[in-house]
PDB file of C-alpha atoms in Angstrom:
ATOM      1  CA  MET A   1     -44.985-132.828 -39.122  1.00 93.00           C
ATOM      2  CA  ARG A   2     -41.342-132.077 -39.962  1.00 95.00           C
ATOM      3  CA  GLN A   3     -40.183-134.031 -36.922  1.00 96.00           C
ATOM      4  CA  LEU A   4     -42.251-137.095 -37.788  1.00 96.00           C
ATOM      5  CA  HIS A   5     -41.205-136.985 -41.423  1.00 97.00           C
ATOM      6  CA  GLY A   6     -37.545-136.624 -40.484  1.00 97.00           C
ATOM      7  CA  TRP A   7     -37.775-139.489 -37.994  1.00 98.00           C
ATOM      8  CA  ALA A   8     -39.102-141.814 -40.683  1.00 98.00           C
ATOM      9  CA  ARG A   9     -36.302-140.793 -43.054  1.00 97.00           C
ATOM     10  CA  ALA A  10     -33.728-141.680 -40.375  1.00 97.00           C
ATOM     11  CA  LEU A  11     -35.138-145.197 -39.873  1.00 97.00           C
ATOM     12  CA  PRO A  12     -34.450-148.180 -42.116  1.00 96.00           C
ATOM     13  CA  ARG A  13     -37.319-148.467 -44.553  1.00 97.00           C
ATOM     14  CA  PRO A  14     -39.770-151.010 -43.081  1.00 98.00           C
ATOM     15  CA  LYS A  15     -41.143-153.896 -45.099  1.00 98.00           C
ATOM     16  CA  ALA A  16     -44.444-153.558 -43.218  1.00 98.00           C
ATOM     17  CA  ILE A  17     -45.891-151.584 -40.304  1.00 98.00           C
ATOM     18  CA  LEU A  18     -47.858-152.870 -37.316  1.00 98.00           C
ATOM     19  CA  ILE A  19     -49.415-150.032 -35.333  1.00 98.00           C
ATOM     20  CA  VAL A  20     -51.360-149.911 -32.071  1.00 98.00           C
ATOM     21  CA  SER A  21     -53.469-146.792 -31.641  1.00 97.00           C
ATOM     22  CA  ALA A  22     -55.062-145.171 -28.613  1.00 97.00           C
ATOM     23  CA  HIS A  23     -58.281-144.996 -30.605  1.00 96.00           C
ATOM     24  CA  TRP A  24     -59.088-148.694 -30.757  1.00 97.00           C
ATOM     25  CA  GLU A  25     -59.629-150.612 -27.534  1.00 96.00           C
ATOM     26  CA  SER A  26     -61.244-154.049 -27.539  1.00 94.00           C
ATOM     27  CA  ASP A  27     -61.893-156.993 -25.243  1.00 90.00           C
ATOM     28  CA  ALA A  28     -59.935-159.330 -27.535  1.00 90.00           C
ATOM     29  CA  VAL A  29     -57.149-159.014 -30.081  1.00 94.00           C
ATOM     30  CA  GLY A  30     -58.451-157.537 -33.312  1.00 97.00           C
ATOM     31  CA  ILE A  31     -56.869-156.356 -36.539  1.00 98.00           C
ATOM     32  CA  THR A  32     -58.031-154.049 -39.264  1.00 98.00           C
ATOM     33  CA  SER A  33     -58.985-155.343 -42.690  1.00 97.00           C
ATOM     34  CA  THR A  34     -56.060-156.864 -44.566  1.00 97.00           C
ATOM     35  CA  ALA A  35     -57.614-155.753 -47.850  1.00 95.00           C
ATOM     36  CA  PRO A  36     -57.748-152.023 -48.614  1.00 90.00           C
ATOM     37  CA  THR A  37     -60.873-150.463 -47.128  1.00 93.00           C
ATOM     38  CA  GLU A  38     -62.196-147.125 -45.919  1.00 93.00           C
ATOM     39  CA  LEU A  39     -60.326-145.187 -43.256  1.00 96.00           C
ATOM     40  CA  VAL A  40     -61.988-144.453 -39.928  1.00 95.00           C
ATOM     41  CA  TYR A  41     -62.610-140.704 -39.592  1.00 94.00           C
ATOM     42  CA  ASP A  42     -63.103-140.806 -35.842  1.00 91.00           C
ATOM     43  CA  PHE A  43     -63.005-137.078 -35.132  1.00 89.00           C
ATOM     44  CA  GLY A  44     -65.220-134.044 -35.486  1.00 87.00           C
ATOM     45  CA  GLY A  45     -65.094-130.272 -35.619  1.00 87.00           C
ATOM     46  CA  PHE A  46     -62.364-130.082 -38.255  1.00 85.00           C
ATOM     47  CA  HIS A  47     -62.373-128.801 -41.814  1.00 91.00           C
ATOM     48  CA  PRO A  48     -64.197-131.150 -44.234  1.00 91.00           C
ATOM     49  CA  LEU A  49     -60.966-131.715 -46.183  1.00 90.00           C
ATOM     50  CA  TYR A  50     -59.771-134.031 -43.397  1.00 88.00           C
ATOM     51  CA  HIS A  51     -62.728-136.314 -44.083  1.00 91.00           C
ATOM     52  CA  ARG A  52     -61.678-136.533 -47.723  1.00 92.00           C
ATOM     53  CA  MET A  53     -58.086-137.540 -47.025  1.00 94.00           C
ATOM     54  CA  ARG A  54     -56.972-140.970 -48.216  1.00 95.00           C
ATOM     55  CA  TYR A  55     -54.244-143.374 -47.165  1.00 97.00           C
ATOM     56  CA  ASP A  56     -54.574-146.391 -49.424  1.00 96.00           C
ATOM     57  CA  THR A  57     -51.909-148.924 -48.458  1.00 97.00           C
ATOM     58  CA  PRO A  58     -51.174-152.327 -50.053  1.00 97.00           C
ATOM     59  CA  ASP A  59     -52.786-155.579 -48.942  1.00 97.00           C
ATOM     60  CA  SER A  60     -51.478-156.628 -45.519  1.00 98.00           C
ATOM     61  CA  GLY A  61     -52.523-160.286 -45.594  1.00 97.00           C
ATOM     62  CA  SER A  62     -48.946-161.512 -45.329  1.00 97.00           C
ATOM     63  CA  LEU A  63     -48.349-159.395 -42.238  1.00 98.00           C
ATOM     64  CA  ALA A  64     -51.554-160.744 -40.658  1.00 97.00           C
ATOM     65  CA  GLU A  65     -50.302-164.301 -41.188  1.00 97.00           C
ATOM     66  CA  ARG A  66     -46.986-163.509 -39.555  1.00 97.00           C
ATOM     67  CA  LEU A  67     -48.778-161.811 -36.658  1.00 97.00           C
ATOM     68  CA  ARG A  68     -50.940-164.856 -36.007  1.00 96.00           C
ATOM     69  CA  ALA A  69     -47.847-167.059 -36.120  1.00 96.00           C
ATOM     70  CA  VAL A  70     -46.085-165.181 -33.301  1.00 96.00           C
ATOM     71  CA  LEU A  71     -49.089-164.996 -30.967  1.00 95.00           C
ATOM     72  CA  PRO A  72     -49.969-167.903 -28.638  1.00 89.00           C
ATOM     73  CA  ASP A  73     -51.979-170.678 -30.295  1.00 83.00           C
ATOM     74  CA  ARG A  74     -55.003-169.975 -28.127  1.00 81.00           C
ATOM     75  CA  THR A  75     -55.143-166.319 -29.195  1.00 87.00           C
ATOM     76  CA  HIS A  76     -57.995-165.681 -31.597  1.00 90.00           C
ATOM     77  CA  VAL A  77     -57.234-162.715 -33.829  1.00 94.00           C
ATOM     78  CA  PHE A  78     -60.450-161.369 -35.308  1.00 95.00           C
ATOM     79  CA  GLU A  79     -60.152-159.482 -38.580  1.00 96.00           C
ATOM     80  CA  HIS A  80     -62.620-156.596 -38.764  1.00 96.00           C
ATOM     81  CA  ARG A  81     -63.071-156.619 -42.526  1.00 95.00           C
ATOM     82  CA  GLY A  82     -65.065-153.408 -42.541  1.00 94.00           C
ATOM     83  CA  ARG A  83     -62.605-151.452 -40.423  1.00 96.00           C
ATOM     84  CA  GLY A  84     -59.716-149.449 -41.815  1.00 97.00           C
ATOM     85  CA  LEU A  85     -57.040-147.477 -39.996  1.00 98.00           C
ATOM     86  CA  ASP A  86     -58.262-144.905 -37.488  1.00 97.00           C
ATOM     87  CA  HIS A  87     -56.836-141.402 -37.212  1.00 96.00           C
ATOM     88  CA  GLY A  88     -54.396-142.430 -34.504  1.00 96.00           C
ATOM     89  CA  ALA A  89     -52.786-144.607 -37.172  1.00 97.00           C
ATOM     90  CA  TRP A  90     -53.272-143.044 -40.586  1.00 97.00           C
ATOM     91  CA  ILE A  91     -52.547-139.425 -39.679  1.00 96.00           C
ATOM     92  CA  PRO A  92     -48.994-139.993 -38.352  1.00 97.00           C
ATOM     93  CA  LEU A  93     -48.300-142.555 -41.090  1.00 98.00           C
ATOM     94  CA  LYS A  94     -49.483-140.154 -43.769  1.00 97.00           C
ATOM     95  CA  VAL A  95     -46.785-137.778 -42.532  1.00 97.00           C
ATOM     96  CA  MET A  96     -44.092-140.415 -42.034  1.00 98.00           C
ATOM     97  CA  TYR A  97     -44.683-142.444 -45.205  1.00 98.00           C
ATOM     98  CA  PRO A  98     -46.810-140.235 -47.466  1.00 97.00           C
ATOM     99  CA  GLU A  99     -46.468-142.555 -50.475  1.00 97.00           C
ATOM    100  CA  ALA A 100     -48.663-145.134 -48.684  1.00 97.00           C
ATOM    101  CA  ASP A 101     -46.697-147.906 -50.380  1.00 98.00           C
ATOM    102  CA  ILE A 102     -45.948-149.980 -47.268  1.00 98.00           C
ATOM    103  CA  PRO A 103     -48.421-152.622 -45.983  1.00 98.00           C
ATOM    104  CA  VAL A 104     -49.982-151.468 -42.702  1.00 98.00           C
ATOM    105  CA  LEU A 105     -51.987-153.430 -40.169  1.00 98.00           C
ATOM    106  CA  GLN A 106     -53.546-151.958 -37.053  1.00 98.00           C
ATOM    107  CA  LEU A 107     -53.752-154.050 -33.905  1.00 98.00           C
ATOM    108  CA  SER A 108     -56.332-153.272 -31.231  1.00 97.00           C
ATOM    109  CA  LEU A 109     -55.501-152.593 -27.591  1.00 97.00           C
ATOM    110  CA  PRO A 110     -56.970-155.685 -25.880  1.00 95.00           C
ATOM    111  CA  THR A 111     -56.267-154.525 -22.327  1.00 96.00           C
ATOM    112  CA  ALA A 112     -55.085-151.558 -20.276  1.00 96.00           C
ATOM    113  CA  ASP A 113     -52.956-153.792 -18.057  1.00 97.00           C
ATOM    114  CA  PRO A 114     -49.266-152.922 -18.527  1.00 98.00           C
ATOM    115  CA  ALA A 115     -48.117-156.501 -17.909  1.00 97.00           C
ATOM    116  CA  GLY A 116     -50.468-157.828 -20.565  1.00 96.00           C
ATOM    117  CA  LEU A 117     -49.384-155.192 -23.064  1.00 97.00           C
ATOM    118  CA  LEU A 118     -45.698-155.808 -22.364  1.00 97.00           C
ATOM    119  CA  ALA A 119     -46.265-159.535 -22.944  1.00 96.00           C
ATOM    120  CA  LEU A 120     -48.030-158.757 -26.205  1.00 96.00           C
ATOM    121  CA  GLY A 121     -45.092-156.608 -27.241  1.00 97.00           C
ATOM    122  CA  VAL A 122     -42.642-159.414 -26.472  1.00 97.00           C
ATOM    123  CA  ARG A 123     -44.534-161.595 -28.944  1.00 97.00           C
ATOM    124  CA  LEU A 124     -44.272-158.887 -31.581  1.00 97.00           C
ATOM    125  CA  ARG A 125     -40.505-158.669 -31.196  1.00 97.00           C
ATOM    126  CA  ALA A 126     -40.018-161.492 -33.702  1.00 96.00           C
ATOM    127  CA  LEU A 127     -41.717-159.414 -36.384  1.00 98.00           C
ATOM    128  CA  ARG A 128     -39.057-156.748 -36.086  1.00 96.00           C
ATOM    129  CA  ALA A 129     -36.446-159.241 -37.278  1.00 94.00           C
ATOM    130  CA  ASP A 130     -38.497-159.508 -40.479  1.00 95.00           C
ATOM    131  CA  GLY A 131     -38.350-155.762 -41.058  1.00 97.00           C
ATOM    132  CA  VAL A 132     -41.695-154.864 -39.485  1.00 98.00           C
ATOM    133  CA  LEU A 133     -41.866-151.470 -37.784  1.00 98.00           C
ATOM    134  CA  VAL A 134     -43.909-151.692 -34.562  1.00 98.00           C
ATOM    135  CA  ILE A 135     -45.500-148.381 -33.523  1.00 98.00           C
ATOM    136  CA  GLY A 136     -47.448-147.432 -30.418  1.00 98.00           C
ATOM    137  CA  SER A 137     -49.473-144.330 -31.230  1.00 98.00           C
ATOM    138  CA  GLY A 138     -50.696-142.176 -28.363  1.00 98.00           C
ATOM    139  CA  TYR A 139     -49.634-138.954 -26.627  1.00 98.00           C
ATOM    140  CA  MET A 140     -47.464-138.508 -23.563  1.00 98.00           C
ATOM    141  CA  THR A 141     -50.098-136.291 -21.973  1.00 98.00           C
ATOM    142  CA  HIS A 142     -53.668-136.034 -23.193  1.00 98.00           C
ATOM    143  CA  GLY A 143     -55.649-134.012 -20.685  1.00 98.00           C
ATOM    144  CA  LEU A 144     -57.821-132.295 -23.277  1.00 96.00           C
ATOM    145  CA  PRO A 145     -60.535-131.243 -20.761  1.00 96.00           C
ATOM    146  CA  TYR A 146     -57.903-129.309 -18.791  1.00 97.00           C
ATOM    147  CA  VAL A 147     -56.127-127.454 -21.599  1.00 96.00           C
ATOM    148  CA  ASP A 148     -56.403-123.664 -21.419  1.00 94.00           C
ATOM    149  CA  TRP A 149     -57.643-123.131 -24.959  1.00 92.00           C
ATOM    150  CA  ALA A 150     -57.486-119.334 -24.495  1.00 95.00           C
ATOM    151  CA  HIS A 151     -53.712-119.676 -23.956  1.00 95.00           C
ATOM    152  CA  PRO A 152     -52.641-122.866 -25.764  1.00 92.00           C
ATOM    153  CA  GLU A 153     -49.000-121.810 -25.635  1.00 94.00           C
ATOM    154  CA  ARG A 154     -48.954-122.256 -21.847  1.00 96.00           C
ATOM    155  CA  VAL A 155     -47.754-125.592 -20.497  1.00 98.00           C
ATOM    156  CA  PRO A 156     -49.849-126.676 -17.498  1.00 97.00           C
ATOM    157  CA  GLY A 157     -47.985-127.908 -14.458  1.00 98.00           C
ATOM    158  CA  TRP A 158     -49.726-131.283 -14.614  1.00 98.00           C
ATOM    159  CA  SER A 159     -48.534-131.835 -18.188  1.00 98.00           C
ATOM    160  CA  ARG A 160     -44.943-130.908 -17.429  1.00 98.00           C
ATOM    161  CA  GLU A 161     -44.836-132.981 -14.227  1.00 98.00           C
ATOM    162  CA  PHE A 162     -46.160-136.122 -15.886  1.00 98.00           C
ATOM    163  CA  ASP A 163     -43.793-135.722 -18.842  1.00 98.00           C
ATOM    164  CA  GLU A 164     -40.786-135.255 -16.572  1.00 98.00           C
ATOM    165  CA  TRP A 165     -41.754-138.349 -14.574  1.00 98.00           C
ATOM    166  CA  ALA A 166     -42.167-140.451 -17.720  1.00 98.00           C
ATOM    167  CA  ALA A 167     -38.925-139.140 -19.237  1.00 98.00           C
ATOM    168  CA  ALA A 168     -36.947-140.046 -16.109  1.00 98.00           C
ATOM    169  CA  ALA A 169     -38.452-143.537 -15.908  1.00 98.00           C
ATOM    170  CA  LEU A 170     -37.859-144.173 -19.613  1.00 97.00           C
ATOM    171  CA  ALA A 171     -34.266-142.940 -19.382  1.00 96.00           C
ATOM    172  CA  ALA A 172     -33.678-145.324 -16.479  1.00 96.00           C
ATOM    173  CA  GLY A 173     -35.458-148.219 -18.177  1.00 96.00           C
ATOM    174  CA  ASP A 174     -37.613-148.485 -15.062  1.00 97.00           C
ATOM    175  CA  LEU A 175     -40.469-150.744 -16.195  1.00 97.00           C
ATOM    176  CA  ALA A 176     -41.707-151.190 -12.627  1.00 97.00           C
ATOM    177  CA  GLU A 177     -42.143-147.444 -12.213  1.00 98.00           C
ATOM    178  CA  LEU A 178     -43.882-147.054 -15.556  1.00 98.00           C
ATOM    179  CA  SER A 179     -46.108-150.082 -15.060  1.00 98.00           C
ATOM    180  CA  ASP A 180     -47.321-148.765 -11.723  1.00 98.00           C
ATOM    181  CA  TYR A 181     -48.221-145.408 -13.260  1.00 98.00           C
ATOM    182  CA  ARG A 182     -51.675-145.412 -11.650  1.00 98.00           C
ATOM    183  CA  HIS A 183     -50.028-145.061  -8.231  1.00 98.00           C
ATOM    184  CA  ARG A 184     -46.710-143.386  -9.031  1.00 98.00           C
ATOM    185  CA  ALA A 185     -47.300-140.947 -11.888  1.00 98.00           C
ATOM    186  CA  PRO A 186     -47.898-137.345 -10.805  1.00 98.00           C
ATOM    187  CA  ALA A 187     -51.074-135.572 -11.924  1.00 98.00           C
ATOM    188  CA  LEU A 188     -52.366-138.678 -13.701  1.00 98.00           C
ATOM    189  CA  ALA A 189     -56.005-137.608 -13.378  1.00 98.00           C
ATOM    190  CA  TYR A 190     -55.208-134.471 -15.390  1.00 98.00           C
ATOM    191  CA  ALA A 191     -52.547-135.824 -17.749  1.00 98.00           C
ATOM    192  CA  HIS A 192     -54.617-138.898 -18.637  1.00 98.00           C
ATOM    193  CA  PRO A 193     -58.268-138.726 -17.539  1.00 98.00           C
ATOM    194  CA  THR A 194     -58.486-141.988 -19.484  1.00 98.00           C
ATOM    195  CA  VAL A 195     -55.293-143.946 -20.058  1.00 98.00           C
ATOM    196  CA  GLU A 196     -55.546-145.214 -23.643  1.00 98.00           C
ATOM    197  CA  HIS A 197     -53.180-142.511 -24.953  1.00 98.00           C
ATOM    198  CA  PHE A 198     -50.458-143.712 -22.560  1.00 98.00           C
ATOM    199  CA  THR A 199     -50.787-147.501 -22.664  1.00 98.00           C
ATOM    200  CA  PRO A 200     -49.618-148.095 -26.290  1.00 98.00           C
ATOM    201  CA  LEU A 201     -46.172-147.301 -24.897  1.00 98.00           C
ATOM    202  CA  PHE A 202     -46.080-150.706 -23.172  1.00 98.00           C
ATOM    203  CA  VAL A 203     -46.559-152.599 -26.429  1.00 98.00           C
ATOM    204  CA  THR A 204     -43.510-150.934 -27.948  1.00 97.00           C
ATOM    205  CA  LEU A 205     -41.433-151.369 -24.792  1.00 98.00           C
ATOM    206  CA  GLY A 206     -42.266-155.071 -24.830  1.00 97.00           C
ATOM    207  CA  ALA A 207     -41.234-155.298 -28.472  1.00 97.00           C
ATOM    208  CA  ALA A 208     -37.843-153.734 -27.718  1.00 97.00           C
ATOM    209  CA  THR A 209     -34.722-155.860 -27.907  1.00 95.00           C
ATOM    210  CA  GLU A 210     -34.087-154.930 -24.266  1.00 93.00           C
ATOM    211  CA  PRO A 211     -37.331-153.662 -22.695  1.00 92.00           C
ATOM    212  CA  ALA A 212     -35.511-152.366 -19.619  1.00 92.00           C
ATOM    213  CA  ALA A 213     -32.901-150.436 -21.633  1.00 94.00           C
ATOM    214  CA  ALA A 214     -33.012-146.661 -21.873  1.00 94.00           C
ATOM    215  CA  VAL A 215     -34.986-145.400 -24.845  1.00 97.00           C
ATOM    216  CA  THR A 216     -34.033-142.619 -27.248  1.00 97.00           C
ATOM    217  CA  THR A 217     -36.240-139.543 -27.138  1.00 97.00           C
ATOM    218  CA  VAL A 218     -36.668-138.427 -30.738  1.00 97.00           C
ATOM    219  CA  ILE A 219     -39.350-135.766 -30.243  1.00 98.00           C
ATOM    220  CA  ASP A 220     -40.015-133.728 -27.123  1.00 97.00           C
ATOM    221  CA  GLY A 221     -41.591-130.435 -26.162  1.00 97.00           C
ATOM    222  CA  PHE A 222     -45.239-129.458 -25.980  1.00 97.00           C
ATOM    223  CA  ALA A 223     -48.094-128.607 -28.321  1.00 96.00           C
ATOM    224  CA  MET A 224     -51.274-126.973 -27.017  1.00 96.00           C
ATOM    225  CA  GLY A 225     -49.909-127.642 -23.548  1.00 97.00           C
ATOM    226  CA  LEU A 226     -49.657-131.390 -24.151  1.00 98.00           C
ATOM    227  CA  ALA A 227     -46.366-133.313 -24.065  1.00 98.00           C
ATOM    228  CA  LYS A 228     -45.500-134.742 -27.468  1.00 97.00           C
ATOM    229  CA  ARG A 229     -42.563-136.829 -26.235  1.00 98.00           C
ATOM    230  CA  SER A 230     -41.956-139.689 -28.654  1.00 98.00           C
ATOM    231  CA  VAL A 231     -39.375-142.398 -28.111  1.00 98.00           C
ATOM    232  CA  GLN A 232     -37.558-145.052 -30.080  1.00 98.00           C
ATOM    233  CA  THR A 233     -36.524-148.381 -28.571  1.00 96.00           C
ATOM    234  CA  ALA A 234     -33.517-150.463 -29.509  1.00 92.00           C
TER     235      ALA A 234
END
């Protein structure tokens, strides 16, 4: 929490936030309600207080208009008026911007194809010039079925190997290596039994000023054996 909070303090204050979360995949491009609505509490087994948490942000209608303007004309962006931010979005934002005074819009993941997500990110690049912070929310490794819960302090080899591979590719700006992760990434079946916690990365790389430039690692290390590497693009 301290690392996320400190990261936000080091960034210019955004005028709005567009976030893509691992927890919302769809066949087409969707956005959350632009008017304040209920959060999505898409988790279980935690203390009831987490289901009472709030993150009531301002109306994001203006951001939705700007988003539609930068996407291709044929792209239909469906607003899910009954859907608020899911926990992949509101939990990190509650830590980063606890005042909840910045308009936030969540964009669905319309594909798992890296090329498609990079292209989507390129479209979002124009929003950054308007002061919009673009966030891809996932986890560098997310092999929950393979975590040794009796010894959560231990880092499994598969988690370390995948993280080291990703770190090297990101430092080299090697989009070809990253995009071909299904064939080149070590221990993928363990690090990402399903890939939705890795693929938001491609949206943010596409939105970078120079997608093939080296990124800055702001957070690294492991928690419960999972790599929490988080990067910032130029």
